Amino acid sequence: GADGSVGNFVTVWQRQSDGSYKWVMDQGAALEPEAPGPDMVQARVADCGTVGSAELEEASLGDPHYYGASLDRRLRWTAVVDASCHRQVTVTGIFDGEQVDVVSVSVPASEGEKCPPRP
């Protein structure tokens, strides 16, 4: 940030019927300053809608508090929040016909963070 803070961010975008994109999951957390990160943002596009691709296996994270999937279920995201506001965010998709965890991030609660209500 402008104040010198650093963090990680995971955003899942979904294409809408009119061709535009809308974010359906956005997660970020402050991190301790470390070595400089990559100069480019990493992005991947799943094989959604590809004939012959297998559907994802069921997630094994337990009962996610927040989750979503593409209409064809070839891209899925989960965010599990525990009582201390610790988050485990995972994005899994089908890439080149194989199931891949694209992102799996464990995010500790920030100091003073208020946990969202548990479902």
CSV table of C-alpha atoms in Angstrom, one decimal:
chain,number,residue,atom,x,y,z
A,1,GLY,CA,0.0,0.0,0.0
A,2,ALA,CA,0.9,3.7,-0.1
A,3,ASP,CA,1.9,3.4,3.6
A,4,GLY,CA,4.5,0.6,2.8
A,5,SER,CA,2.2,-2.3,3.9
A,6,VAL,CA,2.2,-5.5,2.0
A,7,GLY,CA,-0.3,-8.3,1.7
A,8,ASN,CA,-1.7,-11.2,-0.4
A,9,PHE,CA,-4.9,-11.1,-2.4
A,10,VAL,CA,-7.0,-13.8,-4.0
A,11,THR,CA,-9.9,-12.8,-6.3
A,12,VAL,CA,-12.2,-15.2,-8.2
A,13,TRP,CA,-13.9,-13.6,-11.2
A,14,GLN,CA,-16.9,-15.2,-13.0
A,15,ARG,CA,-18.0,-14.4,-16.6
A,16,GLN,CA,-21.6,-13.1,-16.7
A,17,SER,CA,-24.1,-13.9,-19.4
A,18,ASP,CA,-23.5,-10.5,-21.1
A,19,GLY,CA,-19.8,-11.3,-21.4
A,20,SER,CA,-18.7,-9.0,-18.5
A,21,TYR,CA,-16.9,-10.3,-15.4
A,22,LYS,CA,-17.9,-9.9,-11.8
A,23,TRP,CA,-15.9,-10.9,-8.8
A,24,VAL,CA,-17.5,-13.6,-6.7
A,25,MET,CA,-14.8,-14.0,-4.0
A,26,ASP,CA,-12.2,-11.5,-2.8
A,27,GLN,CA,-9.9,-12.1,0.1
A,28,GLY,CA,-6.8,-10.2,1.2
A,29,ALA,CA,-4.6,-10.1,4.3
A,30,ALA,CA,-1.7,-7.9,5.5
A,31,LEU,CA,1.6,-9.7,5.7
A,32,GLU,CA,4.9,-8.9,7.3
A,33,PRO,CA,7.3,-7.3,4.8
A,34,GLU,CA,9.4,-9.9,3.1
A,35,ALA,CA,11.6,-10.1,0.0
A,36,PRO,CA,10.0,-8.4,-3.1
A,37,GLY,CA,7.3,-10.4,-4.8
A,38,PRO,CA,6.8,-11.0,-8.5
A,39,ASP,CA,6.5,-8.0,-10.8
A,40,MET,CA,3.4,-9.5,-12.5
A,41,VAL,CA,0.1,-10.7,-11.1
A,42,GLN,CA,-0.5,-14.4,-11.7
A,43,ALA,CA,-3.7,-15.4,-13.4
A,44,ARG,CA,-5.1,-18.7,-14.7
A,45,VAL,CA,-8.2,-19.7,-16.6
A,46,ALA,CA,-9.8,-23.1,-15.9
A,47,ASP,CA,-11.0,-25.5,-18.6
A,48,CYS,CA,-14.7,-24.5,-17.8
A,49,GLY,CA,-17.0,-25.7,-20.5
A,50,THR,CA,-14.5,-28.0,-22.2
A,51,VAL,CA,-16.1,-31.2,-23.4
A,52,GLY,CA,-14.6,-34.3,-21.8
A,53,SER,CA,-13.2,-32.6,-18.7
A,54,ALA,CA,-13.9,-34.3,-15.4
A,55,GLU,CA,-15.9,-32.7,-12.7
A,56,LEU,CA,-13.9,-31.8,-9.5
A,57,GLU,CA,-13.7,-34.3,-6.7
A,58,GLU,CA,-15.5,-33.1,-3.6
A,59,ALA,CA,-13.5,-30.8,-1.4
A,60,SER,CA,-12.0,-32.4,1.7
A,61,LEU,CA,-11.6,-29.2,3.8
A,62,GLY,CA,-14.6,-29.9,5.9
A,63,ASP,CA,-17.6,-27.6,6.0
A,64,PRO,CA,-16.6,-24.4,4.3
A,65,HIS,CA,-18.2,-21.2,5.5
A,66,TYR,CA,-18.0,-19.6,2.1
A,67,TYR,CA,-17.8,-21.4,-1.2
A,68,GLY,CA,-18.7,-21.2,-4.9
A,69,ALA,CA,-18.2,-23.0,-8.2
A,70,SER,CA,-18.5,-22.4,-11.9
A,71,LEU,CA,-21.7,-23.5,-13.5
A,72,ASP,CA,-20.1,-26.6,-14.9
A,73,ARG,CA,-18.3,-27.3,-11.5
A,74,ARG,CA,-14.8,-27.4,-13.0
A,75,LEU,CA,-13.7,-24.4,-10.9
A,76,ARG,CA,-14.4,-24.3,-7.2
A,77,TRP,CA,-13.3,-22.0,-4.3
A,78,THR,CA,-13.7,-22.4,-0.5
A,79,ALA,CA,-12.9,-20.2,2.4
A,80,VAL,CA,-13.0,-21.7,5.8
A,81,VAL,CA,-13.0,-19.3,8.8
A,82,ASP,CA,-12.5,-20.6,12.3
A,83,ALA,CA,-13.6,-19.1,15.6
A,84,SER,CA,-10.3,-17.1,15.8
A,85,CYS,CA,-10.8,-15.5,12.3
A,86,HIS,CA,-8.1,-17.7,10.8
A,87,ARG,CA,-8.9,-18.3,7.1
A,88,GLN,CA,-8.0,-21.2,4.8
A,89,VAL,CA,-8.7,-20.2,1.2
A,90,THR,CA,-8.4,-22.7,-1.6
A,91,VAL,CA,-9.1,-22.4,-5.3
A,92,THR,CA,-9.2,-25.7,-7.3
A,93,GLY,CA,-9.8,-26.2,-11.0
A,94,ILE,CA,-9.4,-28.4,-14.0
A,95,PHE,CA,-6.4,-27.4,-16.1
A,96,ASP,CA,-5.3,-29.5,-19.1
A,97,GLY,CA,-7.8,-32.2,-17.9
A,98,GLU,CA,-6.2,-32.5,-14.5
A,99,GLN,CA,-7.5,-31.3,-11.1
A,100,VAL,CA,-5.1,-28.7,-9.6
A,101,ASP,CA,-5.1,-26.6,-6.4
A,102,VAL,CA,-4.3,-23.2,-8.0
A,103,VAL,CA,-4.2,-21.4,-4.6
A,104,SER,CA,-4.1,-22.7,-1.1
A,105,VAL,CA,-3.5,-19.9,1.4
A,106,SER,CA,-3.6,-20.0,5.2
A,107,VAL,CA,-4.2,-16.5,6.6
A,108,PRO,CA,-4.0,-15.8,10.3
A,109,ALA,CA,-6.4,-13.3,11.8
A,110,SER,CA,-5.3,-9.7,11.9
A,111,GLU,CA,-4.9,-8.0,15.2
A,112,GLY,CA,-8.3,-6.7,16.3
A,113,GLU,CA,-10.1,-8.4,13.4
A,114,LYS,CA,-13.8,-9.0,14.0
A,115,CYS,CA,-14.9,-12.5,12.8
A,116,PRO,CA,-18.0,-12.7,10.6
A,117,PRO,CA,-21.0,-14.4,12.1
A,118,ARG,CA,-20.7,-18.2,11.8
A,119,PRO,CA,-23.5,-19.7,9.6
